[in-house]
mmCIF file of C-alpha atoms in Angstrom:
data_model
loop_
_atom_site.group_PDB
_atom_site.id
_atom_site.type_symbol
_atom_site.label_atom_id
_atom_site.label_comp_id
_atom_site.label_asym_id
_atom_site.label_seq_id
_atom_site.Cartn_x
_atom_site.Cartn_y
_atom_site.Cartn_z
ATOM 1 C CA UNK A 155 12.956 8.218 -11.587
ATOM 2 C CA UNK A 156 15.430 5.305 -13.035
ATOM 3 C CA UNK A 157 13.435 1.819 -14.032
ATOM 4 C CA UNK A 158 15.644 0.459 -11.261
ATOM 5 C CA UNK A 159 14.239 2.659 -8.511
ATOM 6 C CA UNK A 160 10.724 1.954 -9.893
ATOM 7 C CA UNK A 161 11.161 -1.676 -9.943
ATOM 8 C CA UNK A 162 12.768 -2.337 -6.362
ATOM 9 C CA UNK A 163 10.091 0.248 -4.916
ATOM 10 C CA UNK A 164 7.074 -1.488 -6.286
ATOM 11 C CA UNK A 165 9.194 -4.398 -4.676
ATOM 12 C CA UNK A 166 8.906 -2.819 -1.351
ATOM 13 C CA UNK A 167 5.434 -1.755 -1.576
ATOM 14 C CA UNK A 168 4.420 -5.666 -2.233
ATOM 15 C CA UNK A 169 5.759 -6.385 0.560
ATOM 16 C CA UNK A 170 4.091 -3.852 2.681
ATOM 17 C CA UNK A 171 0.533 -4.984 1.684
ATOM 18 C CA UNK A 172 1.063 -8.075 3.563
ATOM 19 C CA UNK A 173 0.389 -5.832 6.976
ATOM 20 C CA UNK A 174 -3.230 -4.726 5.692
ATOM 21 C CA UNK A 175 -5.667 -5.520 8.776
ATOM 22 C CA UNK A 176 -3.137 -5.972 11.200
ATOM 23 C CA UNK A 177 -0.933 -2.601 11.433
ATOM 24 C CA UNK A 178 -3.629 -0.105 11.980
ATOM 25 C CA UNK A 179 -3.589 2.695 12.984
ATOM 26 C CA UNK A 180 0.226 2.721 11.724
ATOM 27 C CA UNK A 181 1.243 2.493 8.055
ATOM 28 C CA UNK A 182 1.852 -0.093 6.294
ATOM 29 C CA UNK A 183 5.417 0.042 4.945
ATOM 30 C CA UNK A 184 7.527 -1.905 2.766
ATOM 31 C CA UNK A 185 11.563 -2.048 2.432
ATOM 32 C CA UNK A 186 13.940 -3.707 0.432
ATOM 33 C CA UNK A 187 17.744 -3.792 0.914
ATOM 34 C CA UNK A 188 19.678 -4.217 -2.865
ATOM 35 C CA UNK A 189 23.398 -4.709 -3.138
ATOM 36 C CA UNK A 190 24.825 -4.867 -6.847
ATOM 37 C CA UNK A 191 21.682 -4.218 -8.660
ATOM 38 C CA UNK A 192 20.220 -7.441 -6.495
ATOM 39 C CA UNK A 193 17.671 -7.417 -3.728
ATOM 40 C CA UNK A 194 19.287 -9.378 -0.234
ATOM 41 C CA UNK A 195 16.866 -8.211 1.984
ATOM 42 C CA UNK A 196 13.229 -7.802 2.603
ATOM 43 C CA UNK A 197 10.506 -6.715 5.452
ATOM 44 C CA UNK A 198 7.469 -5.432 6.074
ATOM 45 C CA UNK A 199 5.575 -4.472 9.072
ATOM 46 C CA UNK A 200 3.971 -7.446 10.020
ATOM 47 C CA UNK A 201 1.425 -6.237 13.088
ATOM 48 C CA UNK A 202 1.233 -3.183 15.504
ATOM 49 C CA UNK A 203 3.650 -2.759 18.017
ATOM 50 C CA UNK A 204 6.173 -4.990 15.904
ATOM 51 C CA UNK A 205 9.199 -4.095 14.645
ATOM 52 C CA UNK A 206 8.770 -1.823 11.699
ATOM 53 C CA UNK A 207 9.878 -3.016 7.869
ATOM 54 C CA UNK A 208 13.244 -1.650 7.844
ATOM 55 C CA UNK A 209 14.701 -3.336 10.644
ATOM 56 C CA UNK A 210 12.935 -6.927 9.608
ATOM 57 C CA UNK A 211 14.822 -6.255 5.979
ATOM 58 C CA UNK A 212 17.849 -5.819 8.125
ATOM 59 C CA UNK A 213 17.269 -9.326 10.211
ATOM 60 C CA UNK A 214 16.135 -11.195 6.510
ATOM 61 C CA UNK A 215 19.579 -9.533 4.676
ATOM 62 C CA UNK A 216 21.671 -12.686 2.916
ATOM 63 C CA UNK A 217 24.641 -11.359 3.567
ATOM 64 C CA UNK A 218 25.976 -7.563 4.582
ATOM 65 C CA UNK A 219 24.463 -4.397 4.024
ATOM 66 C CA UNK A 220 27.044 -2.527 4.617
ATOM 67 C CA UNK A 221 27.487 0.182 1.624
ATOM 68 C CA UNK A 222 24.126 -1.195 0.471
ATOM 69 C CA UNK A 223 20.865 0.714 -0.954
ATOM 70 C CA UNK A 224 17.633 0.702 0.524
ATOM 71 C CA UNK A 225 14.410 1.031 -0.374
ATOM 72 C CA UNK A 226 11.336 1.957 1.882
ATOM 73 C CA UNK A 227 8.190 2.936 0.780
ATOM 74 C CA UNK A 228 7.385 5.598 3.741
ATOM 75 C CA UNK A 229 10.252 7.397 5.858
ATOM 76 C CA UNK A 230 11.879 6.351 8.427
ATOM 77 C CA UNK A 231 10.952 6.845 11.697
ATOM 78 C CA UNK A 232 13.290 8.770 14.529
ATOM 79 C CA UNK A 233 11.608 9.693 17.672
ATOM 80 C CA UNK A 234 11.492 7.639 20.844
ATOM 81 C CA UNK A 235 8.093 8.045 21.881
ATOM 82 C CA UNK A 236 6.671 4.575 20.436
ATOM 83 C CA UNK A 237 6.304 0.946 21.096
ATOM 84 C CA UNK A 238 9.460 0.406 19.206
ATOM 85 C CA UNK A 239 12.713 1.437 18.526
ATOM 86 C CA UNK A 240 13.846 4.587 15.790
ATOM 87 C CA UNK A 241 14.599 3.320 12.500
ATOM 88 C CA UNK A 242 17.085 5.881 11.524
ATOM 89 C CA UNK A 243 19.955 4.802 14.217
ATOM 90 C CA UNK A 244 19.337 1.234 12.791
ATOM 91 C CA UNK A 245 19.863 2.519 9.069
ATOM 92 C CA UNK A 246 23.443 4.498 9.824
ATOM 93 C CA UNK A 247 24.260 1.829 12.250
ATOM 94 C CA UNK A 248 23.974 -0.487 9.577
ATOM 95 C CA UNK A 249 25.790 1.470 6.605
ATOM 96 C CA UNK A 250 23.539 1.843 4.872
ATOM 97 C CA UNK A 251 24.933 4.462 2.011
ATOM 98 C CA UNK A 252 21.603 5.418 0.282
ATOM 99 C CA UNK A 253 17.966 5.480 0.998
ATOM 100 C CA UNK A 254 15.627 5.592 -1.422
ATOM 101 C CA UNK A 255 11.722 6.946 -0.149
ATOM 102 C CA UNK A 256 8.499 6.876 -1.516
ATOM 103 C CA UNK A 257 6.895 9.573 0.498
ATOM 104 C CA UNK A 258 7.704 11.462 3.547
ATOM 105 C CA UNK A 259 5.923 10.593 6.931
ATOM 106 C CA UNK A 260 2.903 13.353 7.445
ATOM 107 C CA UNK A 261 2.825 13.145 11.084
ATOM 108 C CA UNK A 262 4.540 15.165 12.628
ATOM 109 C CA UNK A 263 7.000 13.638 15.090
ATOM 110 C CA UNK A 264 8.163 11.981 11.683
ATOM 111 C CA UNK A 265 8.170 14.461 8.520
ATOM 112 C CA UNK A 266 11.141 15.771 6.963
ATOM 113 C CA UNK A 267 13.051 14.405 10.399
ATOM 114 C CA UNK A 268 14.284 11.466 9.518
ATOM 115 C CA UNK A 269 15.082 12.747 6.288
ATOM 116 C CA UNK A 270 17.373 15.437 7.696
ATOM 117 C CA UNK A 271 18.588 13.027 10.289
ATOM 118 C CA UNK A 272 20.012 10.652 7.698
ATOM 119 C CA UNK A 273 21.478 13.707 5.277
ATOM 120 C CA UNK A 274 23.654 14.567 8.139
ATOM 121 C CA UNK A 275 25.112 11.421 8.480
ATOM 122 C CA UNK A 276 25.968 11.347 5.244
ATOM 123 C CA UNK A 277 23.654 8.961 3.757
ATOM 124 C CA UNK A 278 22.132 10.091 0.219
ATOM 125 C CA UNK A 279 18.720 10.526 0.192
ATOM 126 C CA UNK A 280 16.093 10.220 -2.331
ATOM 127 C CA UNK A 281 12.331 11.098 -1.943
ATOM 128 C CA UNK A 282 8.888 10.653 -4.302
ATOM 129 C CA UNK A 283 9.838 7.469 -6.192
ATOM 130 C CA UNK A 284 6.186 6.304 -6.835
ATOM 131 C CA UNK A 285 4.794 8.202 -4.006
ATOM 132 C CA UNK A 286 1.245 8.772 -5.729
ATOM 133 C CA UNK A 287 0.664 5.194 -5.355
ATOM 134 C CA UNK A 288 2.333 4.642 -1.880
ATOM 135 C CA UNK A 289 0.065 7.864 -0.154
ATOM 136 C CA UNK A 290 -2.969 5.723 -1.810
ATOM 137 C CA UNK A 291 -2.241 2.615 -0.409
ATOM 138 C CA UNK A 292 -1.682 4.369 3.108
ATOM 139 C CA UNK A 293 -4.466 6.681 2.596
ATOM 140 C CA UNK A 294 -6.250 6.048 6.059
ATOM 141 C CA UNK A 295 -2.757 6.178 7.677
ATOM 142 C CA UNK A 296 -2.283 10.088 6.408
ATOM 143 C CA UNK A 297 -5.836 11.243 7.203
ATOM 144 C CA UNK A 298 -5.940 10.158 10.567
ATOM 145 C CA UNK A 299 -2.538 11.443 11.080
ATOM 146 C CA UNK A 300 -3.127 14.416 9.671
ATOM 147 C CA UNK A 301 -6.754 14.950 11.106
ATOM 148 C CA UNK A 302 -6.791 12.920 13.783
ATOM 149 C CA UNK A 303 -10.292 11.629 12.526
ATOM 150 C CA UNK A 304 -10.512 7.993 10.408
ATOM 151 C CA UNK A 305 -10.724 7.532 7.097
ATOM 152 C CA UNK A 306 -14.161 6.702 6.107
ATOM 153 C CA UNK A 307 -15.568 4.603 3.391
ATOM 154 C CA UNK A 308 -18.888 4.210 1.906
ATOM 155 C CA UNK A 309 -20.135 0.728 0.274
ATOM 156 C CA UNK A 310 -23.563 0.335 -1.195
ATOM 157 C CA UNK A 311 -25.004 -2.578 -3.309
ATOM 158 C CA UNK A 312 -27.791 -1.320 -5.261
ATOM 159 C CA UNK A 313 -29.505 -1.865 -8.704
ATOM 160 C CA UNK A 314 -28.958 0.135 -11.722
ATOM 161 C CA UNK A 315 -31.659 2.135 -11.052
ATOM 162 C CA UNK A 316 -29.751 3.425 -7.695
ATOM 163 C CA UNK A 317 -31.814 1.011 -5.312
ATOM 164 C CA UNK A 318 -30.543 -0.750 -2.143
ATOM 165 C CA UNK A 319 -33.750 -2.589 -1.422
ATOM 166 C CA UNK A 320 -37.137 -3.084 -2.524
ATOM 167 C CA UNK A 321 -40.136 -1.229 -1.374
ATOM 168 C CA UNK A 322 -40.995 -3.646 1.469
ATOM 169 C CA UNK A 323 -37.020 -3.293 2.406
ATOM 170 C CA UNK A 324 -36.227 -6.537 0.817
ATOM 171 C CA UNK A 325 -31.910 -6.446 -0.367
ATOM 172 C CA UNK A 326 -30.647 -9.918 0.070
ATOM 173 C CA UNK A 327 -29.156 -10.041 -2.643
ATOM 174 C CA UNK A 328 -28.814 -7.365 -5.078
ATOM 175 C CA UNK A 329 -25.624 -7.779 -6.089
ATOM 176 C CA UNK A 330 -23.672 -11.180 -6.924
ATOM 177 C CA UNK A 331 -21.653 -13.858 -4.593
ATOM 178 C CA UNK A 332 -18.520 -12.126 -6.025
ATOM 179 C CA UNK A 333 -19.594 -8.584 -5.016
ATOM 180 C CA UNK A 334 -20.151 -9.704 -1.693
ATOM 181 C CA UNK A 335 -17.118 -11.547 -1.536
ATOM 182 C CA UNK A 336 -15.109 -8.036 -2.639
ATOM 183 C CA UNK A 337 -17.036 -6.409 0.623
ATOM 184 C CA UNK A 338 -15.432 -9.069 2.760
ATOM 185 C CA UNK A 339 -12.287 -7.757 1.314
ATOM 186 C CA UNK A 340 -13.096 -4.431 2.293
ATOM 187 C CA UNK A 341 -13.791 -5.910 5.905
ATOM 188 C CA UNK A 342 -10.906 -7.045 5.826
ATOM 189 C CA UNK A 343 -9.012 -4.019 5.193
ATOM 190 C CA UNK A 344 -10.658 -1.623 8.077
ATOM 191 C CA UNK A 345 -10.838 -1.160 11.467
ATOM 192 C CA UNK A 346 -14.209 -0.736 12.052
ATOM 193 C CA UNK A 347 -17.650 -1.493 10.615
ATOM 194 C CA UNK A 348 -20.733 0.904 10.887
ATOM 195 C CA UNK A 349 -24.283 0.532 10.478
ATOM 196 C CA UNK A 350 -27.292 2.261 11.545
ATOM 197 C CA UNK A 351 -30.127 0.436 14.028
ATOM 198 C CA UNK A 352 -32.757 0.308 11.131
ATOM 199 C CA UNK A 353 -29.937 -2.226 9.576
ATOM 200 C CA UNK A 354 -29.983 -4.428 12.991
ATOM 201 C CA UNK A 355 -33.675 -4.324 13.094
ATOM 202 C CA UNK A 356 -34.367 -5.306 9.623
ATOM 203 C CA UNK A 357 -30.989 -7.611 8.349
ATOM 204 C CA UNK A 358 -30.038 -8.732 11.999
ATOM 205 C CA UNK A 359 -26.599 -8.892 10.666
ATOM 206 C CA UNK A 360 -23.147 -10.044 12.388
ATOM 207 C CA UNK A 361 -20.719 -7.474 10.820
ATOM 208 C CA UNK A 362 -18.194 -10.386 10.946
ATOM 209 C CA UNK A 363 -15.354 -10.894 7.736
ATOM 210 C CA UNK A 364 -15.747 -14.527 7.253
ATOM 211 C CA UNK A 365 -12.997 -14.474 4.921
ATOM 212 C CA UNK A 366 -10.430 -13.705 8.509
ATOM 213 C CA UNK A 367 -12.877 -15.045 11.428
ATOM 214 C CA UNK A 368 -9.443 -14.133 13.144
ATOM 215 C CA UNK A 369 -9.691 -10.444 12.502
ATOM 216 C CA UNK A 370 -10.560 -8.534 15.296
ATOM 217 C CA UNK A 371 -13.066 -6.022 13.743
ATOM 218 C CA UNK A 372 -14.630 -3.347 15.745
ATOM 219 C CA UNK A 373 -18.714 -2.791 15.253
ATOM 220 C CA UNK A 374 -20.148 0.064 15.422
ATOM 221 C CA UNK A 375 -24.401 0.752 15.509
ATOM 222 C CA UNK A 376 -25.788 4.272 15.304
ATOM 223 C CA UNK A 377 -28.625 3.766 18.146
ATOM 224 C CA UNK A 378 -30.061 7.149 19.557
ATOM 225 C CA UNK A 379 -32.247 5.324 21.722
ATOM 226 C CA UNK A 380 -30.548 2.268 22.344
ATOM 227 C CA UNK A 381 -33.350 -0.465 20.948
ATOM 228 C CA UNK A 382 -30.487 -2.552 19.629
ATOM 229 C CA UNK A 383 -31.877 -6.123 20.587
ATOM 230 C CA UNK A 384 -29.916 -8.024 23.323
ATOM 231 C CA UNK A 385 -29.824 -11.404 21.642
ATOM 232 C CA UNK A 386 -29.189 -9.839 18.095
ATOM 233 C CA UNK A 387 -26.699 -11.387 16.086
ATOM 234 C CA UNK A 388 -24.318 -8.364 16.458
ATOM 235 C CA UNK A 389 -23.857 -8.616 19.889
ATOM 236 C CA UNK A 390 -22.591 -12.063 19.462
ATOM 237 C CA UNK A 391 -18.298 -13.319 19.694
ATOM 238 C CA UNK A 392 -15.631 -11.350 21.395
ATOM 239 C CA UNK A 393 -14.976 -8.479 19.379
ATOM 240 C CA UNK A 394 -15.599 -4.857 20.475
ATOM 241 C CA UNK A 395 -18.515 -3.346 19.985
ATOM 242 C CA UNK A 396 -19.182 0.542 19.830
ATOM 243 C CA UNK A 397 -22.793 1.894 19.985
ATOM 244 C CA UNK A 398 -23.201 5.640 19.779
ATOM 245 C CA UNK A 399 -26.784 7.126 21.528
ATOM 246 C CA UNK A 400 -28.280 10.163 22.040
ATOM 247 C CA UNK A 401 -26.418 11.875 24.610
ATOM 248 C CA UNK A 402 -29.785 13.061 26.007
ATOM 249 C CA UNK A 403 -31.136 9.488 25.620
ATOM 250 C CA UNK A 404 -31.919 7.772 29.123
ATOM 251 C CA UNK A 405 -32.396 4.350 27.741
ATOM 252 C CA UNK A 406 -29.798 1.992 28.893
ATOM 253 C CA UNK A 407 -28.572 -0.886 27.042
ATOM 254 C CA UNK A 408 -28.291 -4.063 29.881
ATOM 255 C CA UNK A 409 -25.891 -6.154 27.995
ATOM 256 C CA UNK A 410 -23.246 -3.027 28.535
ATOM 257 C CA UNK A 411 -20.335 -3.696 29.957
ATOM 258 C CA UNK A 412 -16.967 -6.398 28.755
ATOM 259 C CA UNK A 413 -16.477 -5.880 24.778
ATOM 260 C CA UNK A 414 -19.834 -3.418 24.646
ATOM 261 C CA UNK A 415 -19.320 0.081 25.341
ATOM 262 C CA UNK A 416 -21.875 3.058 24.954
ATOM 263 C CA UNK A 417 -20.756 6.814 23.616
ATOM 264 C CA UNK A 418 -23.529 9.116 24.334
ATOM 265 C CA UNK A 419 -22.698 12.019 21.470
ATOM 266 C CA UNK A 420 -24.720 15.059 20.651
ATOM 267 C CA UNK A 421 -27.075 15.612 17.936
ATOM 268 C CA UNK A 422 -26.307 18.098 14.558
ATOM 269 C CA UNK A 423 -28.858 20.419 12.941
ATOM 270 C CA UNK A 424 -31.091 17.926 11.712
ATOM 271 C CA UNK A 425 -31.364 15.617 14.747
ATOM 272 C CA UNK A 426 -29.361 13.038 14.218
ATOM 273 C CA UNK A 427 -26.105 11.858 15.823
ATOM 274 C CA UNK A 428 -23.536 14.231 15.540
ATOM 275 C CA UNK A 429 -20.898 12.553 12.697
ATOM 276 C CA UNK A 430 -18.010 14.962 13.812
ATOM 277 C CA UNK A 431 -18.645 13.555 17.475
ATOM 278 C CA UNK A 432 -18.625 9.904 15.972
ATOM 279 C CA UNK A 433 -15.309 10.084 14.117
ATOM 280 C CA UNK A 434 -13.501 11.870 16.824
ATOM 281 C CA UNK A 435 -14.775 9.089 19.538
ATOM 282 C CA UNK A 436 -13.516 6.303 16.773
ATOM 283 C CA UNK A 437 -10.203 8.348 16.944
ATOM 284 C CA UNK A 438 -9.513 7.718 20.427
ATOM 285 C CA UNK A 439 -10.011 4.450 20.053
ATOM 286 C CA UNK A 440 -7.234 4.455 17.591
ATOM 287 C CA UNK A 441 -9.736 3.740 14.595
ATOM 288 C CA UNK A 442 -8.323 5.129 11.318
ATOM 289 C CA UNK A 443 -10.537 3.606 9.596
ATOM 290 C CA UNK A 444 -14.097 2.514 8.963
ATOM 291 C CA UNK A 445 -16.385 1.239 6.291
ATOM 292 C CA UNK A 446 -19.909 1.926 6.571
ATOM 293 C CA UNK A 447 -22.493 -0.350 4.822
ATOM 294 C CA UNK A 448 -25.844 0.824 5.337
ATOM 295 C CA UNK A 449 -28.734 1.871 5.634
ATOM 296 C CA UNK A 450 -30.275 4.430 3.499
ATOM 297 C CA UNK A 451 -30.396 7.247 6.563
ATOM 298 C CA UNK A 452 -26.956 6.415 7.636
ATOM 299 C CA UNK A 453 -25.314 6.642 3.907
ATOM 300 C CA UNK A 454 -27.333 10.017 3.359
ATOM 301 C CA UNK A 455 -26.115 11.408 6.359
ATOM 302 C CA UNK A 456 -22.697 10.444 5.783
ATOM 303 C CA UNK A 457 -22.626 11.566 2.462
ATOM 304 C CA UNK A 458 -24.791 14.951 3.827
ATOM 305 C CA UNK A 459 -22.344 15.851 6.115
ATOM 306 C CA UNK A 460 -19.342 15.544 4.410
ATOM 307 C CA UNK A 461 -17.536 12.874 6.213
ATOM 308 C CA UNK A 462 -17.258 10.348 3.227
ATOM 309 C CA UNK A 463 -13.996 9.618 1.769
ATOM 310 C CA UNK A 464 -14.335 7.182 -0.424
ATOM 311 C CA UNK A 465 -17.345 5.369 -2.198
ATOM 312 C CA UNK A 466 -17.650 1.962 -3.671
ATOM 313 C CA UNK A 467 -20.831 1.447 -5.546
ATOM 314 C CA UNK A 468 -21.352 -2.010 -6.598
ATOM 315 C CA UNK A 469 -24.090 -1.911 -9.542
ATOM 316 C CA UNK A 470 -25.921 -5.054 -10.190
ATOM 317 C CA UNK A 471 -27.081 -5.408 -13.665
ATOM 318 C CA UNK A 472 -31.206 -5.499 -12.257
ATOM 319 C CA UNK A 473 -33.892 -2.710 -12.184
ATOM 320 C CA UNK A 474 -35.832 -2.859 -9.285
ATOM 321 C CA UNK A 475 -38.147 0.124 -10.191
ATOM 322 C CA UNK A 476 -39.973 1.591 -6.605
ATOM 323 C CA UNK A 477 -37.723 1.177 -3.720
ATOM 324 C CA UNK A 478 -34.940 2.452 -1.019
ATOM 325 C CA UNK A 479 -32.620 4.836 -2.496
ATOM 326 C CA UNK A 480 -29.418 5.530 -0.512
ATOM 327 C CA UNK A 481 -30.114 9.208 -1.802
ATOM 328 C CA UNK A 482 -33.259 9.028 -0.168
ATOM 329 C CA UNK A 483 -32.471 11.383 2.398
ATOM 330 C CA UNK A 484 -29.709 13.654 0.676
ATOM 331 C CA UNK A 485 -31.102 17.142 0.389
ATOM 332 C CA UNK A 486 -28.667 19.145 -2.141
ATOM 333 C CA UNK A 487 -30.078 22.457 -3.948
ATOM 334 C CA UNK A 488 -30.037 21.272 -7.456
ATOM 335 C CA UNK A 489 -26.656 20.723 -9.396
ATOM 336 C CA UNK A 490 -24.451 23.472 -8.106
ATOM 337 C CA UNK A 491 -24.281 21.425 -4.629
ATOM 338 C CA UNK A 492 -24.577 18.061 -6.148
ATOM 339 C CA UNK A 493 -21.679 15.713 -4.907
ATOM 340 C CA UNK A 494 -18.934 15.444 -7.312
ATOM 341 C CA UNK A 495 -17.010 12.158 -7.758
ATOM 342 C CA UNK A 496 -13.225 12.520 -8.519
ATOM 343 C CA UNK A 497 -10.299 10.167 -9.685
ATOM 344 C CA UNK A 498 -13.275 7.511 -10.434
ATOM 345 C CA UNK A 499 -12.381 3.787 -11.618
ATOM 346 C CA UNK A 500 -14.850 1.034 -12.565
ATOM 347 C CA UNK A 501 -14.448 -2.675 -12.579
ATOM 348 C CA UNK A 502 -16.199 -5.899 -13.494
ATOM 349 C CA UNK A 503 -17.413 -7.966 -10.313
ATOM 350 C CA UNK A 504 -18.914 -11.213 -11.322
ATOM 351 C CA UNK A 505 -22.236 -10.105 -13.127
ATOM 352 C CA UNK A 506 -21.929 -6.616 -11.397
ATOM 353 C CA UNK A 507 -19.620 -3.776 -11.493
ATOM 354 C CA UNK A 508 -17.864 -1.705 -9.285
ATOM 355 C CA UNK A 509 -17.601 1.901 -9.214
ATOM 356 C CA UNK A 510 -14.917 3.520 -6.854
ATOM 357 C CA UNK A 511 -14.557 6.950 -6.158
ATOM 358 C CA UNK A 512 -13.161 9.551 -3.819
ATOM 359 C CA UNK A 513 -15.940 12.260 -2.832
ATOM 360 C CA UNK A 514 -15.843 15.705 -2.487
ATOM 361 C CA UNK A 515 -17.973 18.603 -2.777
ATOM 362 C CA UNK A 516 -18.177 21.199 -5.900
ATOM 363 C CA UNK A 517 -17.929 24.783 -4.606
#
């Protein structure tokens, strides 16, 4: 990989951070068009359903890009099925006389296509320039198209002593006004939000991100038996809201009905919802993501079942002594099945400090 390649692609994948929270479920993607060692155009994908990056770098170039190079941090897209045109007509079309690609597409409509499509026009391709970091910063993108189930995160704010509340269920606030600022970044980033009932009985919270009131953020309460409160706080504004009961449940939930929506799901082995039946619901909805936040039943479960991703574990520099553990309800046969963090980083929030992690079980 040249320092030029590396330079104009970190370019590119700049740019395609500026569609976070409004391109899901597609990636976000970056491209940059460079003529004589200098960049003349740039584009992202600004929103679903828009056009995608390479064509905006295309409408932004300063001059022709005819015999240029470009840059694009996922590949190109040729199939027809879609809201918008194929990319790879637009790049031979265009002259285009090298690409440069951070990683190949994993769906499969896409991979290794428009790669091949391109070579046999005669444009030279290059693949993997800084792909590491481009699959991370698409990482909900290439689970759900590879699973067809959303990438899930996990965010707790607990003491050091591993507590998310007190005894009584006390927990505003553990952790610092800059913590809780980060989780509004987080908000920001997802599709969907996720609680459990206990945490609209007890916090009566409105699962908004005040940092983009204009985000359109779907909420979603775990609610076997449908006791959600009409006139709680979560219920409240126009965005869609998901709540998953018992599918044997015959409570009925009057508010139903506009931007409220029921999914009756089955139970698993230890009587509670079913989290494969969750995710694959939130997949048809064309969630590919979703960040759950409490409580301690609903992070055990997660964690329990397997369906955690990735964990952020914001540590406030207290000891609370007796209280809620998010553990609480983990059941693991001593350290041969204990849950194994991997590729772990930790960073200074305010007062606090974050841990961030990807899960996965030791075999």
């Amino acid at each position: 990989m040249s320092i030029d390649d590396k330079y104009f692609m970190h370019e590119a994948m700049l740019l395609a951070e500026n569609g976070r929270g409004f391109v899901s479920p597609n990636p976000l993607v970056g491209a940059v068009i460079v003529k004589n060692n200098k960049i003349i155009g740039r584009g992202y994908h600004k929103k679903f359903g828009d056009a995608h990056a390479e064509v905006n770098a295309f409408k932004n170039a300063k001059e022709s890009v005819k015999g240029a190079k470009l840059y694009v941090t996922l590949e190109p897209c040729n199939y027809l099925e879609k809201k918008t045109p194929p990319c790879v007509p637009a790049i031979i079309n265009a002259g285009i006389k090298e690409v440069v690609i951070g990683t190949l597409d994993c769906n499969p409509r896409v991979c290794n296509k428009g790669v091949a499509d391109l070579r046999k026009a005669g444009i030279k391709v290059k693949v993997g320039v800084m792909r590491k970091e481009i699959e991370q910063q698409n990482e909900s993108y290439l689970k759900y198209s590879q699973t067809n189930k959303p990438f899930v995160i996990l965010k707790l704010g607990l003491s050091l002593d591993g507590r998310i509340a007190t005894s009584s269920g006390e927990s505003k606030w553990i952790t610092s006004p800059q913590s809780r600022k980060f989780g509004q970044e987080i908000r920001k980033q997802v599709d969907a939000i996720l609680v459990g009932i206990n945490t609209i009985l007890k916090d009566n919270p409105k699962l908004s991100c005040r940092i983009a009131p204009w985000k359109t953020l779907i909420r979603v309460i775990l609610d076997p038996n449908l006791t959600t409160p009409p006139h709680a706080n979560v219920l409240k504004g126009i965005c869609p809201i998901l709540i998953f009961a018992d599918k044997n449940s015959r409570s009925v939930l009057l508010s139903e009905g506009k931007n409220l929506e029921v999914i009756r799901v089955d139970k698993d082995q230890e009587e509670l919802l079913s989290w494969d039946d969750i995710l694959s619901e939130l997949a048809k909805r064309n969630i590919a993501s979703v960040l759950i936040e409490g409580g301690a039943q609903v992070a055990s479960s997660a964690l329990q079942s397997g369906v955690v991703d990735k964990l952020y574990l914001i540590y406030a520099p207290k000891i609370l002594g007796k209280g809620i553990s998010f553990s609480d309800y983990l059941r693991l046969d001593g350290l041969k099945s204990a849950l194994k963090l991997k590729d772990y980083k930790i960073s200074r929030s305010g007062k606090d400090f974050i841990l961030e992690a990807y899960v996965h079980r030791h075999n």
